[in-house]
PDB file of C-alpha atoms in Angstrom:
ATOM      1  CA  UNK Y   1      25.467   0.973  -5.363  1.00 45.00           C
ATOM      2  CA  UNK Y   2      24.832  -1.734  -7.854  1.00 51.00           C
ATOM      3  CA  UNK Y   3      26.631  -4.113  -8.576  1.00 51.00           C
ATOM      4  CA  UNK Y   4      29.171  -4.082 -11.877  1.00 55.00           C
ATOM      5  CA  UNK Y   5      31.913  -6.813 -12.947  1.00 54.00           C
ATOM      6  CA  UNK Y   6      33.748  -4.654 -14.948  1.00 60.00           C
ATOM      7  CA  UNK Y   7      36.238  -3.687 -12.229  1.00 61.00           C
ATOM      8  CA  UNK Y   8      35.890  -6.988 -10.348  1.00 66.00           C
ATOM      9  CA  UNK Y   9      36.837  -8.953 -13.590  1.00 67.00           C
ATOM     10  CA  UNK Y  10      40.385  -7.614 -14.172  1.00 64.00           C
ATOM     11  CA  UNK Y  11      41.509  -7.266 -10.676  1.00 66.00           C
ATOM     12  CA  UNK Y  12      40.425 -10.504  -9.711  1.00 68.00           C
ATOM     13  CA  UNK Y  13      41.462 -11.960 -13.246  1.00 67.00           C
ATOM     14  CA  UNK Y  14      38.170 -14.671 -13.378  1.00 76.00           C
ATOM     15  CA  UNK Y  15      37.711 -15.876 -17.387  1.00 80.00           C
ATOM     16  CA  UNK Y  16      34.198 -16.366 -16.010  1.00 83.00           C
ATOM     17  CA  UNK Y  17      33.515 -12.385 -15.445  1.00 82.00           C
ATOM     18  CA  UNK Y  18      36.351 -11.413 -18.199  1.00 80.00           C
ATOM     19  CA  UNK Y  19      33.565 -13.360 -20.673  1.00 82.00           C
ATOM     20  CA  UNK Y  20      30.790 -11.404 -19.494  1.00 81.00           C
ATOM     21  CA  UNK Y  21      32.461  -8.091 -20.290  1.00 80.00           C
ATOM     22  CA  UNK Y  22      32.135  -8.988 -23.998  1.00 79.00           C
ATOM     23  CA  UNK Y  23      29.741  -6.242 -26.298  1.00 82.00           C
ATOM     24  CA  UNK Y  24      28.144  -9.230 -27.328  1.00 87.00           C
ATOM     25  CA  UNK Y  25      27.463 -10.973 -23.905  1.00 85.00           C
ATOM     26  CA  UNK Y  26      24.989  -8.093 -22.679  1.00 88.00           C
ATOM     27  CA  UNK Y  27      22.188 -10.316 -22.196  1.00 92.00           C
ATOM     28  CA  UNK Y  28      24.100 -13.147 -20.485  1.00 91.00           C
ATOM     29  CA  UNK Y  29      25.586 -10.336 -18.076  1.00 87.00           C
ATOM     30  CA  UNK Y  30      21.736  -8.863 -17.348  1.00 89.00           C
ATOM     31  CA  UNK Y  31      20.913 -12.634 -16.117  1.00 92.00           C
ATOM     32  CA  UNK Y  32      24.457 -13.170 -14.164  1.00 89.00           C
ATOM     33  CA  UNK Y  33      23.493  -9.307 -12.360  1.00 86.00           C
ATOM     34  CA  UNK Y  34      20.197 -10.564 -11.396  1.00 88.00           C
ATOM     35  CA  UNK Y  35      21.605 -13.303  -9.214  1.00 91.00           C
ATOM     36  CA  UNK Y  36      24.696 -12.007  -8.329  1.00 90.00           C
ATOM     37  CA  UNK Y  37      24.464  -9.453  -5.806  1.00 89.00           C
ATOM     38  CA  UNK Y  38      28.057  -7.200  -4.961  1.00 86.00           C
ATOM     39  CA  UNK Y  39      28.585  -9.472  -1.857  1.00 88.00           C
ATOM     40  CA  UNK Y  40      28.157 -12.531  -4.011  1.00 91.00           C
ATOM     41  CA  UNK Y  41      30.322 -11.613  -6.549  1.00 87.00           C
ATOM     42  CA  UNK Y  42      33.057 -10.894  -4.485  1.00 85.00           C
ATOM     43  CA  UNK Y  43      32.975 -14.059  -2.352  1.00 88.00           C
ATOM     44  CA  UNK Y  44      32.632 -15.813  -6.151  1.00 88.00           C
ATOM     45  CA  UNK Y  45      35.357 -14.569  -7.106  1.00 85.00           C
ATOM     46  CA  UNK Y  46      37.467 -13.418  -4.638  1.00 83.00           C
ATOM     47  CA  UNK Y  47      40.006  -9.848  -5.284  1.00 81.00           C
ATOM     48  CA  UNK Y  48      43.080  -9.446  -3.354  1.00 78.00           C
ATOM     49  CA  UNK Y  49      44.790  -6.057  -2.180  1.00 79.00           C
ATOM     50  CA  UNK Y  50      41.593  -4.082  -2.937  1.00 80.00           C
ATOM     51  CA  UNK Y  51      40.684  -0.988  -0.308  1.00 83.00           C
ATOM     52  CA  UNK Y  52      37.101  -0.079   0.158  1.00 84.00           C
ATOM     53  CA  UNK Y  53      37.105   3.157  -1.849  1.00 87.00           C
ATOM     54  CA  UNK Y  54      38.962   1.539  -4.884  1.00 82.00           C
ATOM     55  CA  UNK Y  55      35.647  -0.674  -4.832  1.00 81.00           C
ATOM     56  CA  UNK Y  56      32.898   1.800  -4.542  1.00 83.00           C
ATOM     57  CA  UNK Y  57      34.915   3.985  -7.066  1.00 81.00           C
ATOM     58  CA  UNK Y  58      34.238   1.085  -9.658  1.00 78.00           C
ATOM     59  CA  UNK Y  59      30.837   0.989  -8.941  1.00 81.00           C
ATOM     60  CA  UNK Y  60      27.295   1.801 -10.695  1.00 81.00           C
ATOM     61  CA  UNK Y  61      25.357   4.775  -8.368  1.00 85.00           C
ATOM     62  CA  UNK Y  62      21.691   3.053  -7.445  1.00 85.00           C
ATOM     63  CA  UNK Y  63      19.098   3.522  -9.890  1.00 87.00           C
ATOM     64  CA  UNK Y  64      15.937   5.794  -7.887  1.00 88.00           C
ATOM     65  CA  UNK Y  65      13.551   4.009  -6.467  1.00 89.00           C
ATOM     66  CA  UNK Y  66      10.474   5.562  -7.867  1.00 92.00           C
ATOM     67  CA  UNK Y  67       6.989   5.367  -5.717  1.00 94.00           C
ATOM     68  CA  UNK Y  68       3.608   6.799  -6.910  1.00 95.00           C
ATOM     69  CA  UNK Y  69       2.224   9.402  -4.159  1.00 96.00           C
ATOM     70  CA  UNK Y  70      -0.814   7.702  -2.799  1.00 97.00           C
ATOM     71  CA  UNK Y  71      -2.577  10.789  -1.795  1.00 97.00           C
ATOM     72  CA  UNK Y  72      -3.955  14.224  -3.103  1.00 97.00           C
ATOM     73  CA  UNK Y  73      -3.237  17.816  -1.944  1.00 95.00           C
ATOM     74  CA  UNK Y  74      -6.572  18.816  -2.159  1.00 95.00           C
ATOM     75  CA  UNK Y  75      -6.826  16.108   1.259  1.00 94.00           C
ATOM     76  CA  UNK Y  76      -3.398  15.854   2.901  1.00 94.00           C
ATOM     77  CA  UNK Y  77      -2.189  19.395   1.492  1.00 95.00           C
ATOM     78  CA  UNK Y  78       0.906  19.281   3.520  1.00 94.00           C
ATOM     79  CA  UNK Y  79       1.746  15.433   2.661  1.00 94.00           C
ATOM     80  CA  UNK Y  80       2.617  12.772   0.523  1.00 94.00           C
ATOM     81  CA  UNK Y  81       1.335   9.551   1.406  1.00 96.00           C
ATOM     82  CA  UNK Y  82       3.299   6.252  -0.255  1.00 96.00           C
ATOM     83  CA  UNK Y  83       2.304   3.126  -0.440  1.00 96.00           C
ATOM     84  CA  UNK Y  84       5.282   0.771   0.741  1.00 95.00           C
ATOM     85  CA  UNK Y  85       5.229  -3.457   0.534  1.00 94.00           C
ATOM     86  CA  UNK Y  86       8.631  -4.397   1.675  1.00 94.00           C
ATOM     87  CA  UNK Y  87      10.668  -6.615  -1.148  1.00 94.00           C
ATOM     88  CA  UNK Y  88      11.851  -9.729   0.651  1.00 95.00           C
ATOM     89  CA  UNK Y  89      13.378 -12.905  -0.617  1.00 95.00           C
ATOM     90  CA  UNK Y  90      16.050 -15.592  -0.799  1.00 95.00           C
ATOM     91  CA  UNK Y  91      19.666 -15.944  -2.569  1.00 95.00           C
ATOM     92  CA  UNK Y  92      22.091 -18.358  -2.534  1.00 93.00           C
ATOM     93  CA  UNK Y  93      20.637 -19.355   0.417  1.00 93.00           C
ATOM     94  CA  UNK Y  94      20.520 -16.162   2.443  1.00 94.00           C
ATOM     95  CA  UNK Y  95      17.473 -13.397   3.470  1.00 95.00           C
ATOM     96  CA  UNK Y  96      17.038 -10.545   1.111  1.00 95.00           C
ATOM     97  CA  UNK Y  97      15.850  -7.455   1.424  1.00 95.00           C
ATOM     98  CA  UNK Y  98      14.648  -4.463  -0.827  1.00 93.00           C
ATOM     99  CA  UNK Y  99      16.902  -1.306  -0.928  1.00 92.00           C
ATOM    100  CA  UNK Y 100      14.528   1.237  -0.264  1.00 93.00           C
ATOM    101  CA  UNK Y 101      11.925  -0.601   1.063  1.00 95.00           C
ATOM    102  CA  UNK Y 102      14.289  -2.515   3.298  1.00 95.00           C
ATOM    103  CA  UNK Y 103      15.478   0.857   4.624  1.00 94.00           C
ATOM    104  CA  UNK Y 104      11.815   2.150   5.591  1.00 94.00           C
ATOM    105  CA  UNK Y 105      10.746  -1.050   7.167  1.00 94.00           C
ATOM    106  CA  UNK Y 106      14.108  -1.994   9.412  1.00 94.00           C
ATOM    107  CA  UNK Y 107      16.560   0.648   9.819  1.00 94.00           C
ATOM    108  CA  UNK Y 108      14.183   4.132   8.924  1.00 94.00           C
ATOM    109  CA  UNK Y 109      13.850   6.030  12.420  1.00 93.00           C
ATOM    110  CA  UNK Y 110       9.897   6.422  13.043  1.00 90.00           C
ATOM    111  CA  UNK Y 111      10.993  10.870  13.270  1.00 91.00           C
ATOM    112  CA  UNK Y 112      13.360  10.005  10.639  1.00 92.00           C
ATOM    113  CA  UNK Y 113      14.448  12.163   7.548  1.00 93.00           C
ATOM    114  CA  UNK Y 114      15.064  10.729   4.220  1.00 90.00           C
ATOM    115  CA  UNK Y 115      16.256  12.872   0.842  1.00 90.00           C
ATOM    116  CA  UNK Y 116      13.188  12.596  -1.867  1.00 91.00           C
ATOM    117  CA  UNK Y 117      12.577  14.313  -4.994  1.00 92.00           C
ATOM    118  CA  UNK Y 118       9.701  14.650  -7.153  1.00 92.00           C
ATOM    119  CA  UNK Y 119       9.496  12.935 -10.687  1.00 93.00           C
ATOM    120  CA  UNK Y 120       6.177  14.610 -12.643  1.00 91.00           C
ATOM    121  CA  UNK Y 121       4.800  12.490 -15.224  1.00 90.00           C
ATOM    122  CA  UNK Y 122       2.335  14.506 -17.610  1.00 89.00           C
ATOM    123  CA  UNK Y 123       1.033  11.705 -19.104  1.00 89.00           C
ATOM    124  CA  UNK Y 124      -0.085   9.762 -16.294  1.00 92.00           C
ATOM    125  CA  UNK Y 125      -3.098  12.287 -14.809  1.00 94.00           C
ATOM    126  CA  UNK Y 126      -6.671  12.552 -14.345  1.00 96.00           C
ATOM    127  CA  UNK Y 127      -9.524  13.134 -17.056  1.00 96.00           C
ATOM    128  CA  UNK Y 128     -11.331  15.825 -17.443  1.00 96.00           C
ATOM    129  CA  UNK Y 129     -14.047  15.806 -14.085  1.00 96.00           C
ATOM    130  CA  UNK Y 130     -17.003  13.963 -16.164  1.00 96.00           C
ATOM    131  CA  UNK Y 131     -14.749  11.095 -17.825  1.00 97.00           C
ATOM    132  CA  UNK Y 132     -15.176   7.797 -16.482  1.00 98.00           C
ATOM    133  CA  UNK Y 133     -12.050   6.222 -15.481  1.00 98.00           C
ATOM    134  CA  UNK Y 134     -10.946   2.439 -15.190  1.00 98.00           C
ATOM    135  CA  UNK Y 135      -8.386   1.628 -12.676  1.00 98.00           C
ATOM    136  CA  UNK Y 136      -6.762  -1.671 -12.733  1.00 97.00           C
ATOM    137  CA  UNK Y 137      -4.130  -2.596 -10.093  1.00 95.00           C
ATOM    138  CA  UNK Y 138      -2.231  -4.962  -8.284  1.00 94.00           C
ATOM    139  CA  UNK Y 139      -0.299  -4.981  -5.241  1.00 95.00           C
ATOM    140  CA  UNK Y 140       1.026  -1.427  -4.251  1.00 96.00           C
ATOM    141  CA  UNK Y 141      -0.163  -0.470  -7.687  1.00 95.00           C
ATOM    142  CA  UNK Y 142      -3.744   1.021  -6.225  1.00 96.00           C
ATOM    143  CA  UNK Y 143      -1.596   3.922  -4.871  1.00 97.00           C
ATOM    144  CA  UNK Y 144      -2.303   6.446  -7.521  1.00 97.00           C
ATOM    145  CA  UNK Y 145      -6.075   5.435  -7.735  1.00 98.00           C
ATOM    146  CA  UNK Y 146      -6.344   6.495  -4.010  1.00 98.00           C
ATOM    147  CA  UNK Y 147      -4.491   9.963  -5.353  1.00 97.00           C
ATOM    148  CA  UNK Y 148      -7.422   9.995  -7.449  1.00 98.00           C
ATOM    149  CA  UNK Y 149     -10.302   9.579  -6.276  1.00 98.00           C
ATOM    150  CA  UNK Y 150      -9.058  11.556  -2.922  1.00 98.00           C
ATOM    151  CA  UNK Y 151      -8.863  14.298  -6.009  1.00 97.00           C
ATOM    152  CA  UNK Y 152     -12.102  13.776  -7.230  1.00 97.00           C
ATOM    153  CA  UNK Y 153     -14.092  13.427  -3.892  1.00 97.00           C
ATOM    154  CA  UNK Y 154     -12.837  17.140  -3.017  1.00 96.00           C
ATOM    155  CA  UNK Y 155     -13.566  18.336  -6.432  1.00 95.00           C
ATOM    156  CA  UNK Y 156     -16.897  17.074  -6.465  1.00 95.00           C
ATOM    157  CA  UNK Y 157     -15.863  15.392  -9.798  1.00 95.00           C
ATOM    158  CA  UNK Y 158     -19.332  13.418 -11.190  1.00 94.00           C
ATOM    159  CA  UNK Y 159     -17.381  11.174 -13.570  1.00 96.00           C
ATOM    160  CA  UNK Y 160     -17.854   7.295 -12.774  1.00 97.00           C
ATOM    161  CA  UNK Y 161     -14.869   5.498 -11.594  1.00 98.00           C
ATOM    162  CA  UNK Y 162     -14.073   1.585 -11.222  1.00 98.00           C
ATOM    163  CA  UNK Y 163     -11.277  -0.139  -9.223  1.00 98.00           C
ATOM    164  CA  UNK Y 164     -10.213  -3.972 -10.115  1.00 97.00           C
ATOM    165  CA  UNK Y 165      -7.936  -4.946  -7.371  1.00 97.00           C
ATOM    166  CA  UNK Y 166      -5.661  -7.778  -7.176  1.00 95.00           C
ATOM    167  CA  UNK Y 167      -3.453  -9.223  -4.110  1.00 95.00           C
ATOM    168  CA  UNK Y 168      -2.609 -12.716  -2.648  1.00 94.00           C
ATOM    169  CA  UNK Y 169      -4.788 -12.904   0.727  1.00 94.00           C
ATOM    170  CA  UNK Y 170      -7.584 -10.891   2.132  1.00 95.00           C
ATOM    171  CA  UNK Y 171      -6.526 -10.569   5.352  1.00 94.00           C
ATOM    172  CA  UNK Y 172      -3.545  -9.051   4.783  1.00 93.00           C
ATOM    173  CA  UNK Y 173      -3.140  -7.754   1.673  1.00 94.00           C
ATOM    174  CA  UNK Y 174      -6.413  -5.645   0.981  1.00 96.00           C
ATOM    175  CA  UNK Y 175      -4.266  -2.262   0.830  1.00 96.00           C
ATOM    176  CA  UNK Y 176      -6.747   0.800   2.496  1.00 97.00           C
ATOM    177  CA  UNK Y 177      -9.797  -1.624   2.312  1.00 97.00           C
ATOM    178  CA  UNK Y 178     -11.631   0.661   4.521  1.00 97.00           C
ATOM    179  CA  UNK Y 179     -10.915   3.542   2.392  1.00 97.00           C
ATOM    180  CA  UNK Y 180     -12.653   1.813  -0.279  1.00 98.00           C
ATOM    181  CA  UNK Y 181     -15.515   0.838   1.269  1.00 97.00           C
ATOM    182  CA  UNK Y 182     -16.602   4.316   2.638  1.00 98.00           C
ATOM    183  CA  UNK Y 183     -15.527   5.792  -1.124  1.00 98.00           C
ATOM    184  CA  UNK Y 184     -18.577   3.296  -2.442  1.00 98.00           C
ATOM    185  CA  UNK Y 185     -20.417   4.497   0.052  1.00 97.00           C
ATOM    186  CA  UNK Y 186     -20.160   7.962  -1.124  1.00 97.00           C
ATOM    187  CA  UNK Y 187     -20.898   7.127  -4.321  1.00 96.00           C
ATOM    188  CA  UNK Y 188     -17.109   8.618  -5.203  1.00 97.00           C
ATOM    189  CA  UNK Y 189     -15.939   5.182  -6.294  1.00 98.00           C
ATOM    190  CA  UNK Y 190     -19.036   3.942  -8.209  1.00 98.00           C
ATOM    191  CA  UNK Y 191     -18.140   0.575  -8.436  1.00 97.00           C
ATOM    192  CA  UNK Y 192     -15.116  -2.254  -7.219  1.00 98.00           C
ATOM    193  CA  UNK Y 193     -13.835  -6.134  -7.781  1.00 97.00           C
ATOM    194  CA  UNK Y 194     -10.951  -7.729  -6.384  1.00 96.00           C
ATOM    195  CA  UNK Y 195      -8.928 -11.050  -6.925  1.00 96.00           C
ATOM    196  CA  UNK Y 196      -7.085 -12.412  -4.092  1.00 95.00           C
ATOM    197  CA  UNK Y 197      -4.965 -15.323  -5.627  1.00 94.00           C
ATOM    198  CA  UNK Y 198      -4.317 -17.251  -2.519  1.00 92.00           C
ATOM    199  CA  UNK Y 199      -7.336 -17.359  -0.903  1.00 92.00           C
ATOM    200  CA  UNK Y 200      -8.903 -20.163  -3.047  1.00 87.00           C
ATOM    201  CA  UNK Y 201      -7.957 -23.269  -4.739  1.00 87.00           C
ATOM    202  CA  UNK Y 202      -7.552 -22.067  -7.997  1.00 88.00           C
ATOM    203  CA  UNK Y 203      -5.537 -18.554  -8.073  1.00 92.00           C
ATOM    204  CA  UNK Y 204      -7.775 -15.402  -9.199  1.00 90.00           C
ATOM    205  CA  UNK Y 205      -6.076 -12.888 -10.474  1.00 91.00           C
ATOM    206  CA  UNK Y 206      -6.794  -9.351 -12.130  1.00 94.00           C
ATOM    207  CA  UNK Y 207      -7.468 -10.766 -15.610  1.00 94.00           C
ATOM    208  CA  UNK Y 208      -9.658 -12.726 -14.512  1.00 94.00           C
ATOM    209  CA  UNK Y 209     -11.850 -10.369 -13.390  1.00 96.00           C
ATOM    210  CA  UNK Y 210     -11.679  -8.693 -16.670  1.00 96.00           C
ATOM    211  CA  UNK Y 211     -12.755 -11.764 -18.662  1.00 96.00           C
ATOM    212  CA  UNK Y 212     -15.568 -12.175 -16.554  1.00 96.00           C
ATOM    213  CA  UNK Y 213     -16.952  -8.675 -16.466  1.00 97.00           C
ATOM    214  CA  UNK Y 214     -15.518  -8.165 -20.096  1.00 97.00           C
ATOM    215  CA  UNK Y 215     -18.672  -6.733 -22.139  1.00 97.00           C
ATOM    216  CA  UNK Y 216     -19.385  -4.197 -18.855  1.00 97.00           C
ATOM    217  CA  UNK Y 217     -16.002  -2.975 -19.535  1.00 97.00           C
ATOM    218  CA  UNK Y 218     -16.225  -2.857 -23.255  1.00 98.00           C
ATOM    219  CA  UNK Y 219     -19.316  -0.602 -22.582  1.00 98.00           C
ATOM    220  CA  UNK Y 220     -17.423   1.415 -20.295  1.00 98.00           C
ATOM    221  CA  UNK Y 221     -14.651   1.876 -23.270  1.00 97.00           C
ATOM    222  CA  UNK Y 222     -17.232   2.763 -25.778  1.00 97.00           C
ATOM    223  CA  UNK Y 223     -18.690   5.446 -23.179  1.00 96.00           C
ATOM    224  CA  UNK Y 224     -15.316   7.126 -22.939  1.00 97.00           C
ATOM    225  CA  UNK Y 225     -13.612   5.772 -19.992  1.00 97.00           C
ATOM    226  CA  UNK Y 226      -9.742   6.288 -19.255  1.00 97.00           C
ATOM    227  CA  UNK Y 227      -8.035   3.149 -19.074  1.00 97.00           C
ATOM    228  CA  UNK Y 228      -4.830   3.288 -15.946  1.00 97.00           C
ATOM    229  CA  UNK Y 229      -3.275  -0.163 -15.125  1.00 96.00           C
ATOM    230  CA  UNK Y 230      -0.129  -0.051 -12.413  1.00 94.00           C
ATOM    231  CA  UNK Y 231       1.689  -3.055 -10.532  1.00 88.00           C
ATOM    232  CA  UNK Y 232       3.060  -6.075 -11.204  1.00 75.00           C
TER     233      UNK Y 232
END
């Protein structure tokens, strides 16, 4: 559940959180959610004589975590492939951890079962076979684009495709590198550039490469390419 200081505010009483509750004050509350957590609320401001379900009763049910399927059915027919980087940081001090991803990558049983559900989204989807598409992506964002040209490779699609690729280090972070590689090979991905924005002294990223190869991908633009950008 997320957290809300609704409840919290008039059992525990705090002018701080009554202020927030204001119709007027939504933007102020936004940034006190950020970097407030449940936990840290409640040891903020602490509420007496409250049980456990009185709690959860007052608050917000998780938004979805939504993940683009990383692979086609015309390859993995009987799958869904996702492409997972677990969200860790630091607040007030302590080790955070994504929701979902923090499930799949520490407490997620390897034979495990977990309750999904399919969002469709007709506007995000391949051009017709012939269309050249332009993929930009960072991060986890290349997950579609490997949906994609899995779909065209089986297809025998003749449309020209490019991949701009952006991560921090590339050792660790070039997401299904391999994959890649033997896709140019094939002459299904017809051409790729990355940024990795902590391998060098200055940082690369993305736009970068797009301001360098800028009048090859206005002439990809004016030939009809499809334009998909995902990630951060």
């Amino acid at each position: 559940t997320d957290a809300h200081p609704a409840q919290l505010s008039s059992r525990s009483g705090a002018a701080e959180l009554c202020e927030l509750q204001g119709e007027d004050k939504a933007e102020q509350r936004a940034a006190f959610l950020l970097r407030h957590h449940v936990i840290d609320i409640l040891r903020r401001f602490p509420v007496r004589n409250i049980d456990a379900q009185t709690l959860l009763t007052g608050l917000r049910p998780l938004q979805p975590r939504l993940y683009s399927i990383a692979s086609s059915p015309s390859a993995a027919p009987d799958e869904a492939h996702l492409t997972v980087s677990t969200v860790r940081y630091r607040l007030h001090g302590e080790p955070r951890v994504g929701v979902a991803s923090g499930f799949f990558a520490d407490r997620a049983d390897v034979d495990g079962t977990v309750p999904v559900y399919i969002q469709s989204n007709q506007h995000f989807r391949l051009p017709a076979d012939d269309t050249p598409i332009l993929m930009i992506g960072a991060g986890t964002g290349v997950a579609p684009y490997r949906a994609f040209l899995q779909h065209r490779e089986a297809g025998g699609a003749s449309g020209r495709s490019w991949l701009l690729f952006g991560e921090r280090n590339f050792h660790t972070d070039f997401l299904y590198q391999t994959e890649w590689q033997g896709l140019l090979k094939r002459g299904v991905l017809t051409r790729m550039d990355v940024a990795f924005s902590r391998d060098g002294r200055d940082k690369t990223y993305v736009q970068h490469r797009l301001v360098e190869h800028a009048r090859e991908i206005f002439a990809w633009l004016e030939g009809g390419a499809h334009v998909y950008v995902c990630g951060d």
